[in-house]
PDB file of C-alpha atoms in Angstrom:
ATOM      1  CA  UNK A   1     -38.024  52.960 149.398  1.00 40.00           C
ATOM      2  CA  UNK A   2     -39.038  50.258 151.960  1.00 44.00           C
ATOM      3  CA  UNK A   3     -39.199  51.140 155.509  1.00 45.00           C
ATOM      4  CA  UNK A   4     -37.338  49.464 157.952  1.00 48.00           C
ATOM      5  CA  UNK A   5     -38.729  46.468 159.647  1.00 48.00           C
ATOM      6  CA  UNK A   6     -39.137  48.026 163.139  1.00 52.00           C
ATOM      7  CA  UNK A   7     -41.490  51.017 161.813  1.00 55.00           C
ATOM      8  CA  UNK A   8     -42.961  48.778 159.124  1.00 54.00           C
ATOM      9  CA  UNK A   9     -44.239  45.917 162.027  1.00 54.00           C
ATOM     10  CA  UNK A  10     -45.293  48.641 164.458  1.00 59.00           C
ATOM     11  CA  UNK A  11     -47.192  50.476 161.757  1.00 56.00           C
ATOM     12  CA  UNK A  12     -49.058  47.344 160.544  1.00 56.00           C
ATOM     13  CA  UNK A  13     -49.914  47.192 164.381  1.00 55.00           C
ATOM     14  CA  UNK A  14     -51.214  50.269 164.500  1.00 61.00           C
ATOM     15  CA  UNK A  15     -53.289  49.562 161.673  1.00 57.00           C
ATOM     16  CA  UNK A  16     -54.332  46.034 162.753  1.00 61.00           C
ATOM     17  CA  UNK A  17     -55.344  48.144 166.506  1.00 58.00           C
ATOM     18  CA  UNK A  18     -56.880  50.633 164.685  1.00 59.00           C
ATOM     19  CA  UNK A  19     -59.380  48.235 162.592  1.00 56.00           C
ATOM     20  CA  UNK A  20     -59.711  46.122 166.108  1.00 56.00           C
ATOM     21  CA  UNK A  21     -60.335  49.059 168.650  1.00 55.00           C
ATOM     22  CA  UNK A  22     -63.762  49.415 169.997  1.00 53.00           C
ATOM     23  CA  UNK A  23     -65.939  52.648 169.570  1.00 53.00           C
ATOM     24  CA  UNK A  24     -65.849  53.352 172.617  1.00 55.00           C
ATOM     25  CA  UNK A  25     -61.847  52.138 173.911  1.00 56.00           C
ATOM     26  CA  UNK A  26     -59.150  53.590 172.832  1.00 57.00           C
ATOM     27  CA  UNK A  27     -56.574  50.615 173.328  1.00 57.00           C
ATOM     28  CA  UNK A  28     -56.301  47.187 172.031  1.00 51.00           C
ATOM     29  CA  UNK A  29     -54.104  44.075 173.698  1.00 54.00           C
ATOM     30  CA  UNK A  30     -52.249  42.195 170.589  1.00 52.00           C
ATOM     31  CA  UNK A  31     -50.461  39.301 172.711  1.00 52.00           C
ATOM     32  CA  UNK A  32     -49.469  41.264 175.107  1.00 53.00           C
ATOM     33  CA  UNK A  33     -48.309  44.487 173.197  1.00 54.00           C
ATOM     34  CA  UNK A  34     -50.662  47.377 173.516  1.00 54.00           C
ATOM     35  CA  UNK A  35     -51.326  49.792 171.014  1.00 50.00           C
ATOM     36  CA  UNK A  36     -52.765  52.898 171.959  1.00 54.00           C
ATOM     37  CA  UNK A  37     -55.030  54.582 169.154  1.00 51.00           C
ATOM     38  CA  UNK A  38     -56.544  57.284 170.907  1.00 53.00           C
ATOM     39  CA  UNK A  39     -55.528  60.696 168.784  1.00 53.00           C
ATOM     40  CA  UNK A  40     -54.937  64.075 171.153  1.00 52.00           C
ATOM     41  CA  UNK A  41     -58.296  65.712 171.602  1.00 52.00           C
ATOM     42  CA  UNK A  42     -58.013  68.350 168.894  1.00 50.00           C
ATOM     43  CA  UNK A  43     -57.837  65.977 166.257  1.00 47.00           C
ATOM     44  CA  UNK A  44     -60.546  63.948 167.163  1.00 47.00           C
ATOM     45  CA  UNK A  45     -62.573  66.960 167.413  1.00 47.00           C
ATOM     46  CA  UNK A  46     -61.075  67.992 163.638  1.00 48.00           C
ATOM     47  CA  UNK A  47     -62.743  66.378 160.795  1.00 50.00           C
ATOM     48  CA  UNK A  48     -61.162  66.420 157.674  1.00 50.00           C
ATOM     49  CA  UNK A  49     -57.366  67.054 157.652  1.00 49.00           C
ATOM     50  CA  UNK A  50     -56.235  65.359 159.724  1.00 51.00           C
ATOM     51  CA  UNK A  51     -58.429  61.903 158.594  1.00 53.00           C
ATOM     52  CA  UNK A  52     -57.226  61.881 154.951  1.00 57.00           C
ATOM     53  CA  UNK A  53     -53.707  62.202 156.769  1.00 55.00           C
ATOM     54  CA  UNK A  54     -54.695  59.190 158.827  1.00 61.00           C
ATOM     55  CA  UNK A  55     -55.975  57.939 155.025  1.00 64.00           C
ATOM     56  CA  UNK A  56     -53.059  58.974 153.183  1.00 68.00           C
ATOM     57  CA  UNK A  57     -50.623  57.183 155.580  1.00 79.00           C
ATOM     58  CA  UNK A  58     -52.690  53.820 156.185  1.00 80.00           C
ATOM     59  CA  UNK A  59     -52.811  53.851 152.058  1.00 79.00           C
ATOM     60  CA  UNK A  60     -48.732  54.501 152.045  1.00 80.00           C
ATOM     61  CA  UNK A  61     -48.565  51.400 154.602  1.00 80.00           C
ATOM     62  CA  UNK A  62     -50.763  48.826 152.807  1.00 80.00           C
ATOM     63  CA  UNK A  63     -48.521  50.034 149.463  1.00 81.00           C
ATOM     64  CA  UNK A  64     -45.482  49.530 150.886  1.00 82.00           C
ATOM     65  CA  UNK A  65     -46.605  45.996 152.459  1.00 81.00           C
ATOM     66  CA  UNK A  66     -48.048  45.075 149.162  1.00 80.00           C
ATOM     67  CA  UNK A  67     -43.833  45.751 147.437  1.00 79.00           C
ATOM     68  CA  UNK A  68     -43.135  43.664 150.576  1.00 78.00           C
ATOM     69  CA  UNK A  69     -45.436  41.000 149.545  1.00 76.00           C
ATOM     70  CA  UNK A  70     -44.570  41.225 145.853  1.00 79.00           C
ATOM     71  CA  UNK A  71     -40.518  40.957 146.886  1.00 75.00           C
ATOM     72  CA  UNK A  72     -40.568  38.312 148.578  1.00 75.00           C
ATOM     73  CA  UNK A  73     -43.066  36.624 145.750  1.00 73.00           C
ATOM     74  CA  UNK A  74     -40.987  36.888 143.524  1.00 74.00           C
ATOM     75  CA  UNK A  75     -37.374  35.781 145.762  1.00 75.00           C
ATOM     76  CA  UNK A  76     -39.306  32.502 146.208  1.00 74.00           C
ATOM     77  CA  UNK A  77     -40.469  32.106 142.865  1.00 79.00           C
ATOM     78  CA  UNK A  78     -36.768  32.665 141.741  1.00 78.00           C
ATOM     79  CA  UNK A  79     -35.017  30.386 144.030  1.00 76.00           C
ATOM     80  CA  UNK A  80     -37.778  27.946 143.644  1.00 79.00           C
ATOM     81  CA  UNK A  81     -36.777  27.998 139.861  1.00 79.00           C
ATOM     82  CA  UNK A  82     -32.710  28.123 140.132  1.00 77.00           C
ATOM     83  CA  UNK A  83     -33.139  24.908 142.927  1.00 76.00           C
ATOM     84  CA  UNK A  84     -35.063  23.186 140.026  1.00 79.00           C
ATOM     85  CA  UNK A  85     -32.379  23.743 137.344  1.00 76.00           C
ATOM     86  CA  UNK A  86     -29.969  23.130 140.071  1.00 74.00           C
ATOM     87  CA  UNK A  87     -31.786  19.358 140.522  1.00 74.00           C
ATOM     88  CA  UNK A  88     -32.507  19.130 136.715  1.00 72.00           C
ATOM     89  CA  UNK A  89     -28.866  19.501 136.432  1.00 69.00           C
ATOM     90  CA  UNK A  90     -27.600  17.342 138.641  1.00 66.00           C
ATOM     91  CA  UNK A  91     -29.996  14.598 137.833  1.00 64.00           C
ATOM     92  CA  UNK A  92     -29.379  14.815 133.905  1.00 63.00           C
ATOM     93  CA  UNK A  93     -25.134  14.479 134.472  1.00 62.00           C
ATOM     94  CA  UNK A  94     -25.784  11.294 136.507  1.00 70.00           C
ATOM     95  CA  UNK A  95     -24.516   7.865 134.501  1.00 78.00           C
ATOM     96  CA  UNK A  96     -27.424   5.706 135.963  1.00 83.00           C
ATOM     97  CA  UNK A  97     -26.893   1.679 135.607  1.00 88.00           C
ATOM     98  CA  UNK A  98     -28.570  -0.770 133.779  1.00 90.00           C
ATOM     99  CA  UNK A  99     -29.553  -4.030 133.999  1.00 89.00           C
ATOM    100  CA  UNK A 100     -26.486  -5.084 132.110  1.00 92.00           C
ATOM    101  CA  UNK A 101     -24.324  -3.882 135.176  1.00 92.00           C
ATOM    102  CA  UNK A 102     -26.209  -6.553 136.536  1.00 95.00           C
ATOM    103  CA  UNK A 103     -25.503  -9.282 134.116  1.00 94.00           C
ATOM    104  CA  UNK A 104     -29.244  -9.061 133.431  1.00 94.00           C
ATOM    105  CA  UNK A 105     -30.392 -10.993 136.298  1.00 94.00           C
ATOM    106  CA  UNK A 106     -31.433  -8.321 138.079  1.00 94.00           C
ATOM    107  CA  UNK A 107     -32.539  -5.041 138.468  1.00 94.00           C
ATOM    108  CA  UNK A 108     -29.615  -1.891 138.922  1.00 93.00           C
ATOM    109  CA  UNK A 109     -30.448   0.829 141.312  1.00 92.00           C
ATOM    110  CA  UNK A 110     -28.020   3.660 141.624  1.00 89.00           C
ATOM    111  CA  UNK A 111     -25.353   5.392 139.264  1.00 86.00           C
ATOM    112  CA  UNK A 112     -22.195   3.801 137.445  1.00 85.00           C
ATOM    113  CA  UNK A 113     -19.968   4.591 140.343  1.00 85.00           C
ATOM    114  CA  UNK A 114     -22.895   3.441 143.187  1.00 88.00           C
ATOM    115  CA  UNK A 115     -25.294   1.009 142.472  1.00 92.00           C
ATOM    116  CA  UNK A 116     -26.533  -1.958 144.255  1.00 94.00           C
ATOM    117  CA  UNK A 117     -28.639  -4.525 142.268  1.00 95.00           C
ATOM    118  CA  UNK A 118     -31.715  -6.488 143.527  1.00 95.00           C
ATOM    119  CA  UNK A 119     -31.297  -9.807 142.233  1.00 94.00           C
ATOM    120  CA  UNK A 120     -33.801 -12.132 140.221  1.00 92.00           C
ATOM    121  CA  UNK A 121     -35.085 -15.343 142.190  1.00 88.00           C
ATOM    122  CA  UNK A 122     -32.266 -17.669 141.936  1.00 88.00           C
ATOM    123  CA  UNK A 123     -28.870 -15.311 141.627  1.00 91.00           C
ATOM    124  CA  UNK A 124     -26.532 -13.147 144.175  1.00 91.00           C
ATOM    125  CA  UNK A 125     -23.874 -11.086 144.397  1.00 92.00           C
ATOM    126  CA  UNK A 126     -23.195  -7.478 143.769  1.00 93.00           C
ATOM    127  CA  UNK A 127     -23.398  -8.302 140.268  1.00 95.00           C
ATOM    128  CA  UNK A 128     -25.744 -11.072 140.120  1.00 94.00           C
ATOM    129  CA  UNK A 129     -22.887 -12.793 139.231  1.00 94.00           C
ATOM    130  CA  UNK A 130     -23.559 -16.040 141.408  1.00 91.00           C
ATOM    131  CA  UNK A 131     -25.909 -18.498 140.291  1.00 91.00           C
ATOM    132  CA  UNK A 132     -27.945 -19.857 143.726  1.00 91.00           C
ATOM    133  CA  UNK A 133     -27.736 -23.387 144.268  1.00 90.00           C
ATOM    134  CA  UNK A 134     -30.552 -25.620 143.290  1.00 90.00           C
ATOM    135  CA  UNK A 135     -31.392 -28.202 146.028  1.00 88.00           C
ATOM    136  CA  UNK A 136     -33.215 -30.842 143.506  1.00 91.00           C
ATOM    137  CA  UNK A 137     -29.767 -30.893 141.621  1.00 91.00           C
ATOM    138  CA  UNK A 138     -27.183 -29.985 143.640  1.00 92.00           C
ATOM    139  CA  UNK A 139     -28.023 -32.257 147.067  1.00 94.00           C
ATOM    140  CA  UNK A 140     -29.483 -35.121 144.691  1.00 94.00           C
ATOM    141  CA  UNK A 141     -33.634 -34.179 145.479  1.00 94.00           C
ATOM    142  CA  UNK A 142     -32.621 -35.466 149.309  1.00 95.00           C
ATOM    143  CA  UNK A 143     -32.239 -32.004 150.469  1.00 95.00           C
ATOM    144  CA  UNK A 144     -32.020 -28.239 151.322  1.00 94.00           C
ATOM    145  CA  UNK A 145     -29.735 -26.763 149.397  1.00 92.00           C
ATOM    146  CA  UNK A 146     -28.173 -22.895 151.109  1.00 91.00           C
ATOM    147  CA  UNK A 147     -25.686 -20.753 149.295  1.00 89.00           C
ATOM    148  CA  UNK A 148     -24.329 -20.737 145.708  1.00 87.00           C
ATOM    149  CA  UNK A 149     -23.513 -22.995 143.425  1.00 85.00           C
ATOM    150  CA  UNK A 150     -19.344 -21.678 143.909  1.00 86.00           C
ATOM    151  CA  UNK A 151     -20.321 -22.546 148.206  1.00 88.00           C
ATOM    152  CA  UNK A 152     -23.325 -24.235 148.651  1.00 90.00           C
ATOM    153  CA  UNK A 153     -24.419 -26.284 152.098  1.00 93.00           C
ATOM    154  CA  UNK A 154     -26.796 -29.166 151.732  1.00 94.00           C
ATOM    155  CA  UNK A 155     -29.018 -29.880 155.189  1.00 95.00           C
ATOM    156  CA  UNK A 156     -29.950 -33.737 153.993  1.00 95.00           C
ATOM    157  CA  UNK A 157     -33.150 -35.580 154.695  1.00 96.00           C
ATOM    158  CA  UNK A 158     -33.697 -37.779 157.488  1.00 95.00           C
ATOM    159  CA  UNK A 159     -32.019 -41.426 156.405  1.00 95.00           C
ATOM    160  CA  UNK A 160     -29.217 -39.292 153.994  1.00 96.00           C
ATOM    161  CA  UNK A 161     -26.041 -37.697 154.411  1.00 94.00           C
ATOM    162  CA  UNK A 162     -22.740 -36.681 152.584  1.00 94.00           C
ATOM    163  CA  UNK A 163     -21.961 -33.341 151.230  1.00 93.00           C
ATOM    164  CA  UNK A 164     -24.324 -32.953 148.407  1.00 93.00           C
ATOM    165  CA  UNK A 165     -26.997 -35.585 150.537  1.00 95.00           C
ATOM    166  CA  UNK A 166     -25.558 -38.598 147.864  1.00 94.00           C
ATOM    167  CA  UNK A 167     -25.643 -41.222 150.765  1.00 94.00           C
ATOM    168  CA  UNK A 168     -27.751 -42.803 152.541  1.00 93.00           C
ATOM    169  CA  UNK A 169     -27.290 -43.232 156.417  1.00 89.00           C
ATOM    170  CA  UNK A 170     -27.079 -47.636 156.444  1.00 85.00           C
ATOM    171  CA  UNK A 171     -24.399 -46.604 153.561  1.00 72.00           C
ATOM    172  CA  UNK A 172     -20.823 -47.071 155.478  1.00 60.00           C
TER     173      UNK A 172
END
């Protein structure tokens, strides 16, 4: 039977003062809480008794810390165990996405129902479903092309204009 926590933490002070105390004092200052160790006069006279009592109930403290110790060793090592089937669970039940979801241009991170995908060089769109313009074909080589090839913007050359850069400035 465990003691309570009060008598177990002032009795693993008393045995923490106890190995601490000086030979000569007969109190020790743990942060601020002091512990007296000092024993009345006839027992410190008394040899025998009264120190395998003192024994016998140090021994009964350090047992009853170690089924402390041991408890709580193996609560952690329990919940440790149910949080990793908890997370094996969870992560095995998830639909993850593919590149297909992606129309293979890209890469799919996430799950069926939330994914984004990161795009290959030259696609966009949350599917990878728009091809990105091309500015040696679609402004004619006189240009920057921005956007897709469904809404593109071409910023022309110097001496060109027009939407897709197909004229040139003297053309009227």
């Amino acid at each position: 039977m465990l003691m309570n926590m009060s008598t177990t933490c002032i009795v693993l002070l008393f045995v923490i003062a106890t190995a601490m105390a000086d030979e000569n004092s007969e109190e020790v200052n743990i942060t601020d809480i002091t512990v007296s160790t000092s024993q009345p006069k006839s027992k410190k006279s008394s040899a025998g008794a009264s120190d395998s009592v003192e024994e016998n109930t140090i021994d009964d403290v350090k047992k009853e810390l170690d089924r402390a110790v041991q408890g709580l060793n193996s609560t952690v090592t329990e919940a440790k165990d149910k949080f990793t089937n908890v997370i094996t669970e969870v992560t095995s039940n998830l639909d993850t996405c593919k590149a297909k979801d992606c129309n293979d241009r890209g890469t799919c991170l996430g799950t069926k129902k939330a994914y984004v995908c990161a795009c290959v060089l030259g696609y966009s769109g949350k599917n990878c479903e728009e091809t990105m313009c091309d500015s040696s074909r679609d402004c004619n080589g006189r240009g920057i092309c921005f956007g897709t090839t469904s809404s593109l913007t071409c910023l022309c050359n110097i001496g060109y204009r027009g939407r897709r850069c197909e004229k040139t400035i003297s053309d009227t």
